[in-house]
Amino acid sequence: MNSNYARALIPLILAGTFLLDVFMPWGYAVWVVGDVFGAILTLWIEWPIAPYLVATIGTVLAYLGHTLSPPFIPVDIAGFNRVVGIALLWMTAWLVARARRAKLDDATRRLGAIVESSSDAILSVTPDGFVTSWNAGAERLFGYTANEMIGRSTLTIIPAHLSRDRAWELATVRGTHDIQSYDAVRLTKDGRYIDVSVTLSPLKDEVGQFVGVSKVIRDISDRKRGEVLLRQAHEALEIRVKERTAELSAANHSLRILSNRLMQVQEEERSRTVADGPEDRLARYPA
């Protein structure tokens, strides 16, 4: 069931049940079914106190219904029925809350297993930038253990000379800038600089309040080295193309000079042939 649908349905059930309770005699306990069903629907609502809130509202409405509905059976029996019904309602709320906690604990365990087995560094920080969790991937990437980093500022892994990056990082985790992904340089425990990709996402508690930021940091040093090699190869190719183009241009220029010279010689020879008389041509080219 959709969470929004459950939120809309619960008030309708409580209100409808209350109206039935008011206009029906004491001996009819239809309100118990309606209120219990409303408590069960809180399974689909993220708010952890929702089952107890519904139980509280149901208790108040049960008392009002008992006061306003017409008598049908003795007061003491009707009162006892109300007490039993309210107890059933609160028992249902407790069971629903327990099921929610079990479901949440199971999801937390599965998420924790995924985080710990990830090859990426995954950490969570407070709005002030202090580390609250540090997975095995972060230990491998930066060299710090969880005990060393939990409680310390994330500025520990940001190079000191990147002052703008440090300020931007703090501003981001405080929520003053949009959460986003970006490439950056980070510092390991042994003083090495590594190229990383950082993805930030907000952390919220069960009532939707911002409580920190989750960071996924991936080592992209190999990708960066590949980009450098590709850029160098591209630059070398451009240089080679320019050199080859220059060589071809020089050869083409030499060919043009030679062609022009040949044309000039042919023209000179043609001019002399036209200018010479028959006797001169016979003397130049004897039989």
CSV table of C-alpha atoms in Angstrom, one decimal:
chain,number,residue,atom,x,y,z
A,1,MET,CA,0.0,0.0,0.0
A,2,ASN,CA,1.1,3.5,-0.8
A,3,SER,CA,2.2,5.6,2.2
A,4,ASN,CA,0.1,8.6,1.1
A,5,TYR,CA,-2.9,6.4,0.7
A,6,ALA,CA,-2.5,5.0,4.2
A,7,ARG,CA,-2.2,8.6,5.6
A,8,ALA,CA,-5.5,9.6,3.9
A,9,LEU,CA,-7.3,6.4,4.8
A,10,ILE,CA,-6.5,6.3,8.6
A,11,PRO,CA,-8.3,9.6,9.5
A,12,LEU,CA,-11.4,8.5,7.4
A,13,ILE,CA,-11.5,5.2,9.3
A,14,LEU,CA,-11.2,6.8,12.7
A,15,ALA,CA,-13.8,9.4,11.9
A,16,GLY,CA,-16.2,6.9,10.4
A,17,THR,CA,-15.8,4.5,13.3
A,18,PHE,CA,-16.4,7.3,15.8
A,19,LEU,CA,-19.7,8.3,14.1
A,20,LEU,CA,-20.9,4.7,14.0
A,21,ASP,CA,-20.0,4.4,17.7
A,22,VAL,CA,-21.9,7.6,18.6
A,23,PHE,CA,-25.1,6.5,16.9
A,24,MET,CA,-25.0,2.9,18.0
A,25,PRO,CA,-25.9,1.6,21.5
A,26,TRP,CA,-23.2,0.6,24.0
A,27,GLY,CA,-23.4,-3.0,23.3
A,28,TYR,CA,-22.0,-2.7,19.8
A,29,ALA,CA,-18.2,-2.5,19.7
A,30,VAL,CA,-17.7,-1.7,16.0
A,31,TRP,CA,-15.2,1.0,17.0
A,32,VAL,CA,-12.7,-1.7,18.1
A,33,VAL,CA,-12.5,-3.2,14.6
A,34,GLY,CA,-12.1,0.3,13.0
A,35,ASP,CA,-9.5,1.6,15.4
A,36,VAL,CA,-7.5,-1.7,15.3
A,37,PHE,CA,-7.5,-1.6,11.5
A,38,GLY,CA,-6.3,2.0,11.6
A,39,ALA,CA,-3.4,1.0,13.8
A,40,ILE,CA,-2.5,-1.8,11.4
A,41,LEU,CA,-2.4,0.7,8.5
A,42,THR,CA,0.4,2.6,10.2
A,43,LEU,CA,2.7,-0.2,9.0
A,44,TRP,CA,2.8,1.8,5.7
A,45,ILE,CA,3.7,5.1,7.4
A,46,GLU,CA,7.3,6.0,8.0
A,47,TRP,CA,6.6,8.0,11.2
A,48,PRO,CA,7.7,5.7,14.0
A,49,ILE,CA,5.2,6.9,16.6
A,50,ALA,CA,2.3,6.6,14.2
A,51,PRO,CA,0.9,3.4,15.8
A,52,TYR,CA,0.8,4.9,19.2
A,53,LEU,CA,-0.7,8.2,17.9
A,54,VAL,CA,-3.5,6.2,16.3
A,55,ALA,CA,-4.0,4.3,19.5
A,56,THR,CA,-4.1,7.5,21.5
A,57,ILE,CA,-6.7,9.0,19.2
A,58,GLY,CA,-8.7,5.8,19.2
A,59,THR,CA,-8.7,5.8,23.0
A,60,VAL,CA,-10.0,9.4,23.2
A,61,LEU,CA,-12.7,8.6,20.6
A,62,ALA,CA,-13.7,5.4,22.4
A,63,TYR,CA,-14.2,7.4,25.6
A,64,LEU,CA,-16.2,10.1,23.7
A,65,GLY,CA,-18.2,7.4,21.9
A,66,HIS,CA,-19.0,5.7,25.2
A,67,THR,CA,-20.2,9.1,26.6
A,68,LEU,CA,-22.3,10.1,23.7
A,69,SER,CA,-23.8,6.8,22.4
A,70,PRO,CA,-27.2,5.7,23.7
A,71,PRO,CA,-27.3,3.1,26.5
A,72,PHE,CA,-28.2,-0.5,25.7
A,73,ILE,CA,-26.4,-2.6,28.4
A,74,PRO,CA,-25.4,-1.9,32.0
A,75,VAL,CA,-22.8,0.8,32.4
A,76,ASP,CA,-20.3,-1.4,34.2
A,77,ILE,CA,-20.4,-4.0,31.4
A,78,ALA,CA,-20.1,-1.4,28.7
A,79,GLY,CA,-17.2,0.2,30.6
A,80,PHE,CA,-15.5,-3.2,30.9
A,81,ASN,CA,-15.9,-3.8,27.1
A,82,ARG,CA,-14.4,-0.4,26.4
A,83,VAL,CA,-11.4,-1.2,28.6
A,84,VAL,CA,-10.8,-4.5,26.9
A,85,GLY,CA,-11.2,-2.9,23.5
A,86,ILE,CA,-8.7,-0.2,24.3
A,87,ALA,CA,-6.3,-2.8,25.7
A,88,LEU,CA,-6.6,-4.6,22.4
A,89,LEU,CA,-6.0,-1.4,20.5
A,90,TRP,CA,-2.8,-0.6,22.4
A,91,MET,CA,-1.6,-4.2,22.0
A,92,THR,CA,-2.1,-3.9,18.3
A,93,ALA,CA,-0.2,-0.7,18.2
A,94,TRP,CA,2.6,-2.3,20.2
A,95,LEU,CA,2.8,-5.3,17.8
A,96,VAL,CA,2.8,-2.9,14.8
A,97,ALA,CA,5.6,-0.8,16.2
A,98,ARG,CA,7.5,-4.0,17.0
A,99,ALA,CA,7.1,-5.2,13.5
A,100,ARG,CA,8.2,-1.9,12.1
A,101,ARG,CA,11.3,-2.0,14.3
A,102,ALA,CA,12.1,-5.5,13.2
A,103,LYS,CA,11.7,-4.5,9.6
A,104,LEU,CA,13.9,-1.5,10.1
A,105,ASP,CA,16.6,-3.5,11.9
A,106,ASP,CA,16.6,-6.0,9.1
A,107,ALA,CA,17.0,-3.3,6.5
A,108,THR,CA,19.7,-1.7,8.5
A,109,ARG,CA,21.6,-4.9,8.7
A,110,ARG,CA,21.3,-5.6,5.0
A,111,LEU,CA,22.4,-2.0,4.2
A,112,GLY,CA,25.3,-2.3,6.6
A,113,ALA,CA,26.5,-5.5,4.9
A,114,ILE,CA,26.3,-3.8,1.5
A,115,VAL,CA,28.2,-0.8,2.8
A,116,GLU,CA,30.9,-2.9,4.4
A,117,SER,CA,31.4,-5.0,1.3
A,118,SER,CA,31.6,-2.1,-1.1
A,119,SER,CA,34.9,-1.3,-2.8
A,120,ASP,CA,34.1,2.4,-2.6
A,121,ALA,CA,34.7,4.5,0.5
A,122,ILE,CA,31.3,5.2,2.2
A,123,LEU,CA,31.1,7.5,5.1
A,124,SER,CA,28.6,9.6,6.9
A,125,VAL,CA,29.2,12.9,8.5
A,126,THR,CA,27.4,15.4,10.7
A,127,PRO,CA,26.2,18.8,9.4
A,128,ASP,CA,29.5,20.2,10.9
A,129,GLY,CA,31.6,17.8,8.9
A,130,PHE,CA,32.6,15.2,11.5
A,131,VAL,CA,32.7,11.6,10.6
A,132,THR,CA,30.1,9.3,12.2
A,133,SER,CA,30.7,6.1,10.1
A,134,TRP,CA,33.7,4.9,8.1
A,135,ASN,CA,33.5,1.6,6.1
A,136,ALA,CA,36.2,-0.9,5.1
A,137,GLY,CA,36.4,0.7,1.6
A,138,ALA,CA,37.3,4.0,3.2
A,139,GLU,CA,40.0,2.2,5.3
A,140,ARG,CA,41.5,0.7,2.2
A,141,LEU,CA,41.3,4.0,0.2
A,142,PHE,CA,42.7,6.4,2.7
A,143,GLY,CA,44.6,4.2,5.1
A,144,TYR,CA,42.8,5.4,8.3
A,145,THR,CA,40.8,2.9,10.4
A,146,ALA,CA,37.3,3.6,11.5
A,147,ASN,CA,38.5,4.2,15.1
A,148,GLU,CA,41.0,6.8,13.8
A,149,MET,CA,38.4,8.7,11.7
A,150,ILE,CA,35.1,8.5,13.6
A,151,GLY,CA,34.8,11.8,15.5
A,152,ARG,CA,37.3,13.6,13.3
A,153,SER,CA,36.6,16.2,10.6
A,154,THR,CA,36.5,15.2,7.0
A,155,LEU,CA,39.1,18.0,6.4
A,156,THR,CA,41.6,15.4,7.5
A,157,ILE,CA,41.4,13.9,4.0
A,158,ILE,CA,41.3,17.2,2.1
A,159,PRO,CA,44.7,18.6,1.1
A,160,ALA,CA,45.5,21.8,3.1
A,161,HIS,CA,46.4,23.8,-0.1
A,162,LEU,CA,42.9,23.3,-1.5
A,163,SER,CA,41.4,25.9,0.8
A,164,ARG,CA,38.5,26.7,-1.5
A,165,ASP,CA,37.7,23.0,-1.7
A,166,ARG,CA,37.8,22.7,2.1
A,167,ALA,CA,35.4,25.7,2.5
A,168,TRP,CA,33.1,24.3,-0.2
A,169,GLU,CA,33.0,20.9,1.4
A,170,LEU,CA,32.0,22.3,4.8
A,171,ALA,CA,29.3,24.5,3.1
A,172,THR,CA,28.0,21.5,1.3
A,173,VAL,CA,27.6,19.3,4.3
A,174,ARG,CA,25.9,22.1,6.2
A,175,GLY,CA,23.3,22.1,3.4
A,176,THR,CA,24.0,25.6,2.1
A,177,HIS,CA,24.8,24.3,-1.4
A,178,ASP,CA,23.0,21.8,-3.6
A,179,ILE,CA,24.1,18.2,-3.0
A,180,GLN,CA,25.9,16.9,-6.1
A,181,SER,CA,28.7,14.7,-7.5
A,182,TYR,CA,32.1,16.1,-8.4
A,183,ASP,CA,35.7,15.1,-9.0
A,184,ALA,CA,38.3,16.1,-6.4
A,185,VAL,CA,41.7,15.4,-5.0
A,186,ARG,CA,42.0,13.8,-1.6
A,187,LEU,CA,44.8,13.1,0.8
A,188,THR,CA,45.7,9.6,2.2
A,189,LYS,CA,47.2,8.8,5.6
A,190,ASP,CA,50.6,8.3,4.0
A,191,GLY,CA,50.5,11.7,2.3
A,192,ARG,CA,49.6,10.6,-1.2
A,193,TYR,CA,47.2,12.6,-3.4
A,194,ILE,CA,44.6,10.6,-5.1
A,195,ASP,CA,41.9,11.5,-7.7
A,196,VAL,CA,38.5,10.7,-6.5
A,197,SER,CA,34.8,11.0,-7.5
A,198,VAL,CA,32.7,12.2,-4.6
A,199,THR,CA,28.9,11.8,-4.4
A,200,LEU,CA,27.0,13.5,-1.6
A,201,SER,CA,23.5,12.8,-0.5
A,202,PRO,CA,21.5,14.0,2.5
A,203,LEU,CA,20.8,11.9,5.6
A,204,LYS,CA,17.5,12.4,7.3
A,205,ASP,CA,16.0,10.9,10.4
A,206,GLU,CA,12.7,9.0,10.7
A,207,VAL,CA,10.7,12.3,10.8
A,208,GLY,CA,12.5,13.8,7.8
A,209,GLN,CA,14.9,16.1,9.6
A,210,PHE,CA,18.3,16.7,8.1
A,211,VAL,CA,21.0,15.1,10.3
A,212,GLY,CA,24.0,14.8,8.0
A,213,VAL,CA,25.5,13.7,4.7
A,214,SER,CA,26.4,10.4,3.2
A,215,LYS,CA,29.5,10.4,1.0
A,216,VAL,CA,30.5,7.8,-1.5
A,217,ILE,CA,34.1,8.3,-2.6
A,218,ARG,CA,35.5,6.3,-5.5
A,219,ASP,CA,39.2,6.1,-6.6
A,220,ILE,CA,39.4,7.4,-10.2
A,221,SER,CA,43.2,7.6,-10.4
A,222,ASP,CA,43.3,5.0,-13.2
A,223,ARG,CA,40.7,6.9,-15.1
A,224,LYS,CA,42.5,10.1,-14.7
A,225,ARG,CA,45.8,8.5,-15.8
A,226,GLY,CA,44.0,7.1,-18.8
A,227,GLU,CA,42.7,10.6,-19.6
A,228,VAL,CA,46.2,12.0,-19.3
A,229,LEU,CA,47.6,9.3,-21.6
A,230,LEU,CA,44.8,9.8,-24.1
A,231,ARG,CA,45.3,13.6,-24.0
A,232,GLN,CA,49.1,13.1,-24.5
A,233,ALA,CA,48.5,10.7,-27.4
A,234,HIS,CA,46.1,13.2,-29.0
A,235,GLU,CA,48.6,16.0,-28.6
A,236,ALA,CA,51.4,13.8,-30.0
A,237,LEU,CA,49.1,13.0,-33.0
A,238,GLU,CA,48.3,16.6,-33.6
A,239,ILE,CA,52.1,17.4,-33.6
A,240,ARG,CA,52.8,14.6,-36.0
A,241,VAL,CA,49.9,15.7,-38.2
A,242,LYS,CA,51.3,19.3,-38.2
A,243,GLU,CA,54.8,18.0,-39.0
A,244,ARG,CA,53.5,15.8,-41.8
A,245,THR,CA,51.4,18.6,-43.2
A,246,ALA,CA,54.5,20.9,-43.1
A,247,GLU,CA,56.6,18.2,-44.9
A,248,LEU,CA,53.9,17.7,-47.6
A,249,SER,CA,53.6,21.5,-48.0
A,250,ALA,CA,57.4,21.8,-48.5
A,251,ALA,CA,57.4,18.9,-51.0
A,252,ASN,CA,54.5,20.5,-52.8
A,253,HIS,CA,56.3,23.8,-53.0
A,254,SER,CA,59.4,22.1,-54.4
A,255,LEU,CA,57.3,20.3,-57.0
A,256,ARG,CA,55.7,23.6,-58.0
A,257,ILE,CA,59.1,25.3,-58.4
A,258,LEU,CA,60.3,22.3,-60.5
A,259,SER,CA,57.2,22.4,-62.6
A,260,ASN,CA,57.5,26.1,-63.2
A,261,ARG,CA,61.1,25.7,-64.1
A,262,LEU,CA,60.3,23.0,-66.6
A,263,MET,CA,57.5,25.1,-68.1
A,264,GLN,CA,59.9,28.0,-68.4
A,265,VAL,CA,62.6,25.9,-70.2
A,266,GLN,CA,60.0,24.5,-72.6
A,267,GLU,CA,58.8,28.0,-73.3
A,268,GLU,CA,62.3,29.3,-73.9
A,269,GLU,CA,63.0,26.3,-76.2
A,270,ARG,CA,59.8,27.0,-78.1
A,271,SER,CA,60.7,30.6,-78.5
A,272,ARG,CA,64.1,29.9,-79.9
A,273,THR,CA,62.7,27.4,-82.3
A,274,VAL,CA,60.2,29.9,-83.7
A,275,ALA,CA,62.9,32.6,-83.9
A,276,ASP,CA,65.5,30.5,-85.8
A,277,GLY,CA,65.3,30.2,-89.6
A,278,PRO,CA,65.5,26.9,-91.6
A,279,GLU,CA,69.2,27.1,-92.0
A,280,ASP,CA,69.8,27.6,-88.3
A,281,ARG,CA,67.6,24.6,-87.4
A,282,LEU,CA,69.5,22.5,-89.9
A,283,ALA,CA,72.8,23.7,-88.5
A,284,ARG,CA,71.6,22.9,-84.9
A,285,TYR,CA,70.2,19.6,-85.8
A,286,PRO,CA,72.3,18.1,-88.7
A,287,ALA,CA,71.0,15.1,-90.4
